[in-house]
Amino acid sequence: MSTTPTEPTQTDASAEPAASPQSPVAATAPSASPTPAGASEPALRLYDSAARAVVPLAPTATPGLVTIYLCGATVQGSPHIGHMRSGIAFDVLRRWLERGGQEVRLIRNVTDIDDKILSKSAAAEPPVPWWAWAQRFEREFDAAYRALGVAAPTYEPRATGHIPEMIDLVQRLLDAGHAYIGESGNVYYDVRSLPGYGSLTNQRLEDLATTEDESQLDDDVEADKRDPRDFALWKAAKPTEPADAAWDAPWGRGRPGWHLECSTMSRRYLGDTFDIHGGGIDLRFPHHENEQAQSHGAGWGFARHWVHNAWVTIKGEKMSKSLGNSLVVAELLKRYDAAVLRLALGTVHHRSTVEFSDETLADAEALWERLSSAILRAYEFSDDGGANSVDAPAAQVRARALPAEFTAAMDEDLNLAGAMAVVHATLKALNVALAKAEAGSSSSKEADADLHESVADLALDLRSQLDVLGLDPLAEPWRTHVLDGVGSSQSGTAMETLDRLIQHDLDERARARATKDWPRADALRDKLTQAGVVVEDSPSGARWHLA
């Protein structure tokens, strides 16, 4: 449960009526919206971490609806790019499913009560209330996801808004014989009580020393376990912790264990059985294994499919604060355009590691420049606001048919390499059409019209493909920046200074062209080319970008 949050979107769970702590788990998922008769099943096939194979997503639990639970952020600190990988990967999944006509209900939780939140807020100078600490970083995550174009989840429940339901689940597990109360008031899950424990990660219980994440281990919690491999469902209140970080329960005052939160919230919003449980690959054990044990112990079907995204690495090492190589999103956004970060993280297959480096970002920056520049050139050249407008609204862009190769690639485990091959081919075709159109080589009005239509069609095709990836240059949050000028990530004081210097040469070149001083115009262009500056002529004037 440690990869992503934002502010609650449609429902703030803390405002909902609480279930009775003594009753069986009473909260149920919101009813699905009416499904059209004959709704088609998704053609998508995904790698299922539990099955260890690529399998069909269909049939879904509810026809026409795909239900997804994505482990969100433990809001203990600022979001770094490792956190962003999961949100972007599942944003692409959601976009693809919706493009295929499916309704998607995506739940992404916020863990706002946790050992690390308590310890870090207490250690701050001066100390900060734990809830204020959590809220600060929840807002930072929200800002990071908005900046990177990740759509808000359908619901974004906070753990602290579901304590009564968590108490109900603990009681249910106690009643079923899957849990027990320790001497100090801790409540533990008895892993030996569930024959299938370990099935998600293909591990045998006898080979395990513990089923707790090391960040959750402490002497107080370990003291009264019957078996060191049992894990905490409920942690008894400690005199060293804030009094308001504990809740009353039938077995004693305390707070929920880490794993308990997701089992409760997934069931609350998606029902006993849902389609996809997602998260980073590092969460498979113990977090997801323990979630599954809790939910199966409660008698729920839980997740039908498990989808995990791979890590972001730096020089071959997994991103983590312990390595000292975390890259905070807010700091990166001071140096790079948000679209460049999204492209670097979101156009690599979700099960492949992203090697994050200056070279990776330089490649992403160059590609984003080519994509956004081509769309901008088409917009400037042929956009007339008509039916085939390059600046068509999102609904019209998404209604366009996608190439069969693109669809086949995305339907086969979201094969982004195959999809990007189609994107590159479309970009090449658009640039060829633009070159012909801008050269003014046509011999008739009819030919001019055909060129304009060809440019517009190809630009819309490219926008349509990029929309699936969350990278349509004429859609928010990229649109304003792209239409502001060069359609690239060139910003900041240094780039502004460079722009002024280059613009001086471009202005002089424009004057030379106006007086038909072609040798002088060519010399100025050659000078810029040798300096690594690409000059592109368009009906609205010359633009530049770095090669």
Coordinates of N, CA and C in Angstrom, one line a residue, residues 76-280:
Q76 N 4.0 9.5 4.0 CA 5.0 9.8 5.0 C 6.0 10.8 4.6
G77 N 6.1 11.1 3.3 CA 7.1 12.0 2.7 C 6.8 12.4 1.3
S78 N 7.6 13.2 0.7 CA 7.4 13.8 -0.6 C 7.4 12.7 -1.7
P79 N 6.6 12.8 -2.7 CA 6.6 11.8 -3.8 C 7.8 11.8 -4.6
H80 N 8.4 10.7 -4.9 CA 9.5 10.6 -5.9 C 9.1 9.9 -7.1
I81 N 9.9 9.8 -8.1 CA 9.5 9.2 -9.4 C 9.2 7.7 -9.3
G82 N 9.8 7.0 -8.3 CA 9.4 5.6 -8.0 C 7.9 5.5 -7.7
H83 N 7.4 6.4 -7.0 CA 5.9 6.4 -6.7 C 5.1 6.6 -7.9
M84 N 5.6 7.4 -8.8 CA 4.8 7.8 -10.0 C 4.6 6.7 -11.0
R85 N 5.6 5.7 -11.0 CA 5.5 4.6 -12.0 C 4.1 3.9 -11.9
S86 N 3.7 3.6 -10.7 CA 2.5 2.8 -10.6 C 1.3 3.6 -11.1
G87 N 1.2 4.9 -10.6 CA 0.0 5.7 -11.0 C -0.1 5.9 -12.5
I88 N 1.1 6.1 -13.2 CA 1.1 6.3 -14.6 C 0.7 5.0 -15.3
A89 N 1.3 3.9 -14.9 CA 1.1 2.6 -15.5 C -0.4 2.2 -15.5
F90 N -1.1 2.5 -14.3 CA -2.5 2.1 -14.2 C -3.4 3.2 -14.9
D91 N -2.9 4.4 -15.0 CA -3.6 5.4 -15.8 C -3.7 5.0 -17.2
V92 N -2.6 4.4 -17.8 CA -2.6 3.9 -19.2 C -3.6 2.7 -19.3
L93 N -3.6 1.8 -18.3 CA -4.5 0.7 -18.3 C -5.9 1.2 -18.3
R94 N -6.2 2.1 -17.5 CA -7.6 2.7 -17.4 C -8.0 3.3 -18.7
R95 N -7.1 4.1 -19.3 CA -7.4 4.8 -20.5 C -7.7 3.8 -21.7
W96 N -6.9 2.7 -21.7 CA -7.1 1.7 -22.7 C -8.5 1.0 -22.6
L97 N -8.8 0.6 -21.3 CA -10.1 0.0 -21.1 C -11.3 0.9 -21.5
E98 N -11.2 2.2 -21.1 CA -12.2 3.1 -21.4 C -12.3 3.3 -22.9
R99 N -11.2 3.3 -23.6 CA -11.1 3.5 -25.0 C -11.9 2.3 -25.7
G100 N -11.9 1.1 -25.1 CA -12.5 0.0 -25.6 C -14.0 -0.1 -25.2
G101 N -14.5 0.9 -24.6 CA -15.9 1.0 -24.2 C -16.3 0.5 -22.8
Q102 N -15.3 0.2 -22.0 CA -15.6 -0.3 -20.7 C -15.7 0.8 -19.7
E103 N -16.6 0.7 -18.7 CA -16.6 1.6 -17.6 C -15.6 1.1 -16.6
V104 N -14.8 2.0 -16.1 CA -13.8 1.6 -15.1 C -14.0 2.2 -13.8
R105 N -14.0 1.4 -12.7 CA -14.1 2.0 -11.4 C -12.7 1.7 -10.7
L106 N -12.0 2.8 -10.6 CA -10.6 2.7 -10.0 C -10.5 3.3 -8.6
I107 N -10.1 2.4 -7.7 CA -10.0 2.9 -6.3 C -8.5 3.0 -6.0
R108 N -8.0 4.1 -5.5 CA -6.6 4.2 -5.1 C -6.6 4.8 -3.7
N109 N -6.2 4.0 -2.7 CA -6.3 4.5 -1.3 C -5.2 5.4 -0.9
V110 N -5.4 6.0 0.2 CA -4.3 6.8 0.9 C -4.1 6.2 2.3
T111 N -2.9 5.8 2.6 CA -2.6 5.3 4.0 C -2.2 6.5 4.8
D112 N -3.0 7.0 5.6 CA -2.7 8.2 6.4 C -2.5 7.9 7.9
I113 N -2.4 6.6 8.3 CA -2.0 6.3 9.6 C -1.1 5.1 9.5
D114 N 0.1 5.2 10.1 CA 1.1 4.2 9.8 C 2.3 4.5 10.8
D115 N 3.1 3.4 11.1 CA 4.3 3.6 12.0 C 5.2 4.7 11.5
K116 N 5.5 4.7 10.2 CA 6.4 5.7 9.6 C 5.9 7.1 9.7
I117 N 4.6 7.3 9.5 CA 4.0 8.6 9.7 C 4.1 9.1 11.1
L118 N 3.8 8.2 12.1 CA 3.9 8.6 13.5 C 5.3 8.9 13.9
S119 N 6.3 8.1 13.4 CA 7.7 8.4 13.9 C 8.2 9.6 13.2
K120 N 8.0 9.8 11.9 CA 8.5 11.0 11.2 C 7.9 12.3 11.7
S121 N 6.6 12.3 11.9 CA 6.0 13.5 12.4 C 6.5 13.9 13.8
A122 N 6.7 12.9 14.6 CA 7.2 13.1 16.0 C 8.7 13.6 16.0
A123 N 9.4 13.2 15.0 CA 10.9 13.5 14.9 C 11.1 14.9 14.3
A124 N 10.1 15.4 13.7 CA 10.2 16.7 13.0 C 10.6 17.8 14.0
E125 N 11.3 18.9 13.5 CA 11.6 20.0 14.3 C 10.9 21.3 13.8
P126 N 9.9 21.8 14.6 CA 9.4 21.2 15.8 C 8.4 20.0 15.4
P127 N 8.1 19.1 16.4 CA 7.2 18.0 16.1 C 5.8 18.5 15.4
V128 N 5.3 17.7 14.6 CA 4.1 18.0 13.8 C 3.0 17.0 14.2
P129 N 1.8 17.4 14.4 CA 0.7 16.4 14.6 C 0.7 15.4 13.4
W130 N 0.5 14.1 13.7 CA 0.7 13.0 12.7 C -0.3 13.3 11.5
W131 N -1.5 13.7 11.9 CA -2.5 13.9 10.8 C -2.2 15.1 9.9
A132 N -1.5 16.1 10.5 CA -1.1 17.3 9.7 C 0.1 16.9 8.7
W133 N 1.0 16.0 9.3 CA 2.1 15.5 8.5 C 1.5 14.7 7.3
A134 N 0.5 13.8 7.5 CA 0.0 13.0 6.5 C -0.7 13.9 5.4
Q135 N -1.5 14.9 5.9 CA -2.2 15.8 5.0 C -1.2 16.6 4.1
R136 N -0.1 17.0 4.6 CA 0.9 17.8 3.9 C 1.3 17.0 2.7
F137 N 1.7 15.7 2.9 CA 2.3 14.9 1.9 C 1.2 14.3 0.9
E138 N 0.0 14.2 1.4 CA -1.1 13.8 0.6 C -1.3 14.8 -0.5
R139 N -1.2 16.1 -0.1 CA -1.4 17.2 -1.1 C -0.2 17.2 -2.0
E140 N 1.0 16.9 -1.6 CA 2.1 16.8 -2.5 C 1.9 15.7 -3.5
F141 N 1.4 14.6 -3.1 CA 1.2 13.5 -4.1 C 0.1 14.0 -5.1
D142 N -0.9 14.6 -4.6 CA -2.0 15.1 -5.5 C -1.4 16.0 -6.5
A143 N -0.6 16.9 -6.1 CA 0.0 17.9 -7.1 C 0.9 17.2 -8.1
A144 N 1.7 16.1 -7.6 CA 2.5 15.4 -8.6 C 1.7 14.7 -9.6
Y145 N 0.7 14.0 -9.2 CA -0.1 13.3 -10.1 C -0.9 14.2 -11.1
R146 N -1.4 15.3 -10.6 CA -2.0 16.2 -11.5 C -1.0 16.8 -12.6
A147 N 0.2 17.1 -12.1 CA 1.2 17.6 -13.0 C 1.6 16.6 -14.1
L148 N 1.6 15.3 -13.7 CA 2.0 14.3 -14.7 C 0.8 13.7 -15.5
G149 N -0.4 14.4 -15.3 CA -1.5 14.0 -16.2 C -2.2 12.7 -15.8
V150 N -2.1 12.3 -14.5 CA -2.7 11.1 -14.1 C -4.1 11.5 -13.6
A151 N -5.1 10.8 -14.2 CA -6.5 11.2 -13.9 C -6.9 10.8 -12.5
A152 N -7.7 11.5 -11.9 CA -8.1 11.2 -10.5 C -8.9 9.9 -10.5
P153 N -8.7 9.1 -9.4 CA -9.4 7.8 -9.3 C -10.9 8.0 -9.1
T154 N -11.7 7.0 -9.3 CA -13.1 7.1 -9.1 C -13.4 7.5 -7.7
Y155 N -12.7 6.8 -6.7 CA -12.8 7.2 -5.3 C -11.4 7.1 -4.7
E156 N -11.1 7.9 -3.7 CA -9.7 7.8 -3.1 C -9.9 7.8 -1.6
P157 N -10.2 6.7 -1.0 CA -10.5 6.7 0.4 C -9.3 6.7 1.2
R158 N -9.4 7.4 2.4 CA -8.3 7.4 3.4 C -8.5 6.3 4.4
A159 N -7.4 5.7 4.9 CA -7.5 4.6 5.9 C -8.3 5.1 7.1
T160 N -8.0 6.3 7.6 CA -8.6 6.8 8.8 C -10.2 7.0 8.7
G161 N -10.7 7.0 7.5 CA -12.1 7.1 7.2 C -12.8 5.8 7.3
H162 N -12.1 4.7 7.6 CA -12.7 3.3 7.5 C -12.4 2.5 8.7
I163 N -12.1 3.1 9.8 CA -11.7 2.4 11.0 C -12.9 1.4 11.5
P164 N -14.1 1.9 11.5 CA -15.2 1.0 11.9 C -15.3 -0.3 11.1
E165 N -15.1 -0.2 9.8 CA -15.1 -1.3 8.9 C -13.9 -2.2 9.2
M166 N -12.8 -1.6 9.5 CA -11.6 -2.5 9.8 C -11.8 -3.2 11.1
I167 N -12.5 -2.6 12.1 CA -12.8 -3.3 13.3 C -13.7 -4.5 13.0
D168 N -14.7 -4.2 12.2 CA -15.6 -5.3 11.8 C -14.9 -6.5 11.2
L169 N -13.9 -6.2 10.3 CA -13.2 -7.3 9.6 C -12.3 -8.0 10.6
V170 N -11.7 -7.4 11.5 CA -10.9 -8.1 12.6 C -11.8 -9.0 13.4
Q171 N -13.0 -8.5 13.7 CA -14.0 -9.4 14.5 C -14.4 -10.6 13.7
R172 N -14.6 -10.3 12.4 CA -15.0 -11.4 11.5 C -13.9 -12.5 11.4
L173 N -12.6 -12.1 11.4 CA -11.5 -13.0 11.3 C -11.4 -13.7 12.7
L174 N -11.6 -13.0 13.8 CA -11.6 -13.7 15.1 C -12.7 -14.7 15.2
D175 N -13.9 -14.4 14.7 CA -15.0 -15.3 14.8 C -14.8 -16.6 13.9
A176 N -14.0 -16.4 12.8 CA -13.8 -17.5 11.9 C -12.6 -18.3 12.3
G177 N -11.9 -17.9 13.4 CA -10.7 -18.7 13.8 C -9.5 -18.4 13.1
H178 N -9.4 -17.3 12.3 CA -8.2 -17.0 11.6 C -7.4 -15.9 12.3
A179 N -7.8 -15.5 13.5 CA -7.1 -14.5 14.2 C -7.2 -14.7 15.7
Y180 N -6.3 -14.1 16.5 CA -6.3 -14.3 17.9 C -5.8 -13.0 18.6
I181 N -6.2 -12.8 19.8 CA -5.8 -11.6 20.6 C -4.6 -11.9 21.5
G182 N -3.6 -11.1 21.4 CA -2.4 -11.3 22.2 C -2.6 -10.7 23.6
E183 N -1.7 -11.0 24.5 CA -1.8 -10.6 25.9 C -1.8 -9.0 26.0
S184 N -1.1 -8.3 25.1 CA -1.1 -6.9 25.3 C -2.2 -6.1 24.5
G185 N -3.1 -6.9 23.9 CA -4.1 -6.3 23.1 C -3.9 -6.2 21.6
N186 N -2.7 -6.7 21.2 CA -2.5 -6.8 19.7 C -3.4 -7.9 19.2
V187 N -3.8 -7.8 17.9 CA -4.6 -8.9 17.3 C -3.8 -9.3 16.1
Y188 N -3.6 -10.7 16.0 CA -2.8 -11.2 14.9 C -3.6 -12.2 14.0
Y189 N -3.1 -12.2 12.7 CA -3.7 -13.2 11.8 C -2.8 -14.5 12.0
D190 N -3.5 -15.6 12.1 CA -2.9 -16.9 12.3 C -2.7 -17.5 10.9
V191 N -1.4 -17.3 10.3 CA -1.2 -17.7 8.9 C -1.4 -19.2 8.7
R192 N -1.2 -20.0 9.8 CA -1.3 -21.5 9.6 C -2.8 -21.9 9.5
S193 N -3.7 -21.0 9.8 CA -5.1 -21.3 9.7 C -5.6 -21.3 8.3
L194 N -4.8 -20.7 7.3 CA -5.3 -20.6 6.0 C -4.4 -21.5 5.1
P195 N -4.9 -22.6 4.6 CA -4.1 -23.6 3.8 C -3.5 -23.0 2.6
G196 N -4.1 -21.9 2.0 CA -3.5 -21.4 0.8 C -2.5 -20.2 1.0
Y197 N -2.1 -20.0 2.2 CA -1.2 -18.9 2.5 C 0.1 -19.1 1.7
G198 N 0.5 -18.0 1.0 CA 1.7 -18.1 0.2 C 1.5 -18.4 -1.3
S199 N 0.2 -18.6 -1.7 CA -0.1 -18.9 -3.1 C 0.1 -17.8 -4.1
L200 N 0.0 -16.5 -3.6 CA 0.2 -15.4 -4.5 C 1.6 -15.3 -5.0
T201 N 2.5 -15.5 -4.0 CA 4.0 -15.4 -4.3 C 4.7 -16.7 -4.4
N202 N 3.9 -17.8 -4.4 CA 4.4 -19.1 -4.6 C 5.5 -19.5 -3.6
Q203 N 5.2 -19.2 -2.3 CA 6.1 -19.5 -1.2 C 5.5 -20.5 -0.2
R204 N 6.3 -21.3 0.4 CA 5.9 -22.2 1.4 C 6.1 -21.6 2.8
L205 N 5.1 -21.7 3.6 CA 5.1 -21.1 4.9 C 6.3 -21.6 5.7
E206 N 6.7 -22.8 5.6 CA 7.8 -23.3 6.4 C 9.1 -22.7 6.0
D207 N 9.2 -22.0 4.8 CA 10.4 -21.4 4.3 C 10.5 -19.9 4.8
L208 N 9.5 -19.4 5.4 CA 9.4 -18.0 5.8 C 9.8 -17.8 7.3
A209 N 10.5 -16.7 7.5 CA 10.9 -16.4 8.9 C 9.9 -15.4 9.5
T210 N 9.3 -14.6 8.6 CA 8.3 -13.6 9.0 C 7.4 -13.3 7.9
T211 N 6.2 -12.8 8.2 CA 5.3 -12.3 7.1 C 5.0 -10.8 7.3
E212 N 5.9 -10.1 8.0 CA 5.8 -8.7 8.3 C 6.8 -8.0 7.4
D213 N 6.4 -6.8 6.9 CA 7.4 -5.9 6.3 C 8.4 -5.4 7.5
E214 N 9.6 -5.3 7.2 CA 10.6 -5.0 8.3 C 10.3 -3.6 8.9
S215 N 9.6 -2.7 8.1 CA 9.3 -1.4 8.6 C 8.2 -1.5 9.7
Q216 N 7.4 -2.6 9.7 CA 6.3 -2.8 10.6 C 6.7 -3.6 11.9
L217 N 8.0 -4.1 11.9 CA 8.4 -4.9 13.0 C 8.8 -4.0 14.2
D218 N 8.4 -4.4 15.4 CA 8.9 -3.8 16.6 C 8.7 -4.8 17.8
D219 N 9.4 -4.6 18.8 CA 9.4 -5.6 19.9 C 8.0 -5.7 20.6
D220 N 7.3 -4.6 20.7 CA 6.0 -4.7 21.3 C 5.0 -5.5 20.5
V221 N 5.1 -5.4 19.1 CA 4.2 -6.2 18.3 C 4.6 -7.7 18.2
E222 N 5.9 -8.0 18.3 CA 6.4 -9.3 18.2 C 6.2 -10.1 19.5
A223 N 6.0 -9.4 20.6 CA 6.1 -10.0 21.9 C 5.1 -11.1 22.2
D224 N 3.9 -11.0 21.7 CA 2.9 -11.9 22.1 C 2.3 -12.7 20.9
K225 N 3.1 -12.9 19.9 CA 2.7 -13.7 18.8 C 2.9 -15.2 19.1
R226 N 1.9 -16.0 18.7 CA 2.1 -17.4 18.9 C 3.1 -18.0 17.9
D227 N 3.2 -17.4 16.8 CA 4.1 -17.8 15.7 C 4.8 -16.6 15.1
P228 N 6.1 -16.5 15.0 CA 6.7 -15.3 14.5 C 6.3 -15.0 13.1
R229 N 5.7 -15.9 12.4 CA 5.2 -15.7 11.0 C 3.8 -15.1 11.0
D230 N 3.1 -15.0 12.1 CA 1.8 -14.3 12.1 C 2.0 -12.8 11.9
F231 N 1.0 -12.1 11.4 CA 1.1 -10.7 11.2 C 0.0 -9.9 11.9
A232 N 0.3 -8.7 12.2 CA -0.6 -7.8 13.0 C -1.8 -7.3 12.2
L233 N -2.9 -7.5 12.8 CA -4.2 -7.0 12.3 C -4.5 -5.7 13.0
W234 N -4.2 -5.6 14.3 CA -4.5 -4.5 15.1 C -3.4 -4.3 16.1
K235 N -2.9 -3.1 16.2 CA -1.8 -2.8 17.1 C -2.3 -2.0 18.3
A236 N -2.0 -2.5 19.5 CA -2.4 -1.9 20.7 C -1.8 -0.5 20.9
A237 N -2.6 0.4 21.5 CA -2.1 1.7 21.7 C -0.8 1.7 22.6
K238 N 0.1 2.6 22.3 CA 1.3 2.7 23.1 C 1.4 4.1 23.8
P239 N 1.9 4.1 25.0 CA 2.0 5.4 25.7 C 2.9 6.4 25.0
T240 N 3.8 5.9 24.2 CA 4.7 6.8 23.5 C 4.1 7.4 22.2
E241 N 3.0 7.0 21.8 CA 2.3 7.5 20.6 C 1.2 8.4 20.9
P242 N 0.8 9.3 20.0 CA -0.3 10.3 20.3 C -1.6 9.6 20.6
A243 N -2.3 10.2 21.6 CA -3.5 9.6 22.0 C -4.6 9.5 20.9
D244 N -4.5 10.5 20.0 CA -5.5 10.6 18.9 C -5.1 9.7 17.8
A245 N -4.0 8.9 17.9 CA -3.7 7.9 16.8 C -4.1 6.5 17.2
A246 N -5.2 6.4 18.0 CA -5.8 5.2 18.4 C -7.3 5.3 18.5
W247 N -7.9 4.1 18.3 CA -9.4 4.0 18.3 C -9.8 2.9 19.2
D248 N -11.0 3.1 19.8 CA -11.6 2.0 20.7 C -12.0 0.8 19.8
A249 N -11.8 -0.3 20.3 CA -12.2 -1.6 19.7 C -12.6 -2.6 20.8
P250 N -13.4 -3.6 20.6 CA -13.8 -4.5 21.6 C -12.7 -5.2 22.4
W251 N -11.5 -5.3 21.7 CA -10.3 -6.0 22.4 C -9.3 -5.0 22.9
G252 N -9.6 -3.7 22.8 CA -8.7 -2.7 23.3 C -8.4 -1.6 22.4
R253 N -8.0 -0.5 22.9 CA -7.7 0.7 22.1 C -6.5 0.5 21.3
G254 N -6.5 0.9 20.0 CA -5.3 0.8 19.2 C -5.5 1.3 17.8
R255 N -4.8 0.8 16.8 CA -4.9 1.3 15.4 C -4.7 0.1 14.5
P256 N -5.2 0.2 13.2 CA -5.1 -1.0 12.3 C -3.7 -1.3 11.9
G257 N -3.5 -2.5 11.5 CA -2.2 -3.0 10.9 C -2.3 -2.5 9.4
W258 N -1.1 -2.5 8.8 CA -0.9 -2.0 7.4 C -1.8 -2.7 6.4
H259 N -1.8 -4.0 6.5 CA -2.5 -4.8 5.5 C -4.0 -4.8 5.6
L260 N -4.5 -4.6 6.8 CA -5.9 -4.6 7.1 C -6.6 -3.5 6.3
E261 N -6.0 -2.4 6.1 CA -6.6 -1.2 5.5 C -7.1 -1.5 4.1
C262 N -6.2 -2.2 3.3 CA -6.6 -2.4 1.9 C -7.7 -3.5 1.7
S263 N -7.6 -4.5 2.5 CA -8.7 -5.5 2.5 C -10.1 -4.9 2.7
T264 N -10.1 -4.0 3.7 CA -11.3 -3.3 4.1 C -11.8 -2.4 3.0
M265 N -10.9 -1.5 2.5 CA -11.3 -0.5 1.5 C -11.7 -1.1 0.1
S266 N -10.9 -2.1 -0.3 CA -11.3 -2.7 -1.6 C -12.7 -3.3 -1.5
R267 N -13.0 -4.0 -0.4 CA -14.3 -4.6 -0.3 C -15.4 -3.5 -0.2
R268 N -15.1 -2.4 0.5 CA -16.1 -1.4 0.7 C -16.5 -0.8 -0.7
Y269 N -15.5 -0.6 -1.6 CA -15.8 0.2 -2.8 C -16.0 -0.7 -4.0
L270 N -15.5 -2.0 -4.0 CA -15.6 -2.9 -5.1 C -16.4 -4.2 -4.9
G271 N -16.7 -4.4 -3.7 CA -17.5 -5.6 -3.4 C -16.6 -6.8 -3.0
D272 N -17.2 -8.0 -2.8 CA -16.5 -9.2 -2.3 C -15.5 -9.6 -3.3
T273 N -15.8 -9.5 -4.6 CA -14.9 -9.9 -5.7 C -14.8 -8.8 -6.7
F274 N -13.5 -8.5 -7.1 CA -13.3 -7.5 -8.1 C -12.3 -7.9 -9.1
D275 N -12.1 -7.2 -10.2 CA -11.3 -7.7 -11.3 C -9.8 -7.6 -11.2
I276 N -9.3 -6.5 -10.8 CA -7.8 -6.3 -10.8 C -7.3 -5.7 -9.5
H277 N -6.3 -6.3 -8.9 CA -5.6 -5.6 -7.8 C -4.2 -5.3 -8.3
G278 N -3.9 -4.0 -8.2 CA -2.6 -3.5 -8.7 C -1.7 -2.9 -7.7
G279 N -0.4 -2.7 -8.1 CA 0.6 -2.1 -7.3 C 2.0 -2.4 -7.7
G280 N 2.9 -1.8 -7.1 CA 4.3 -2.1 -7.4 C 4.7 -3.5 -7.0

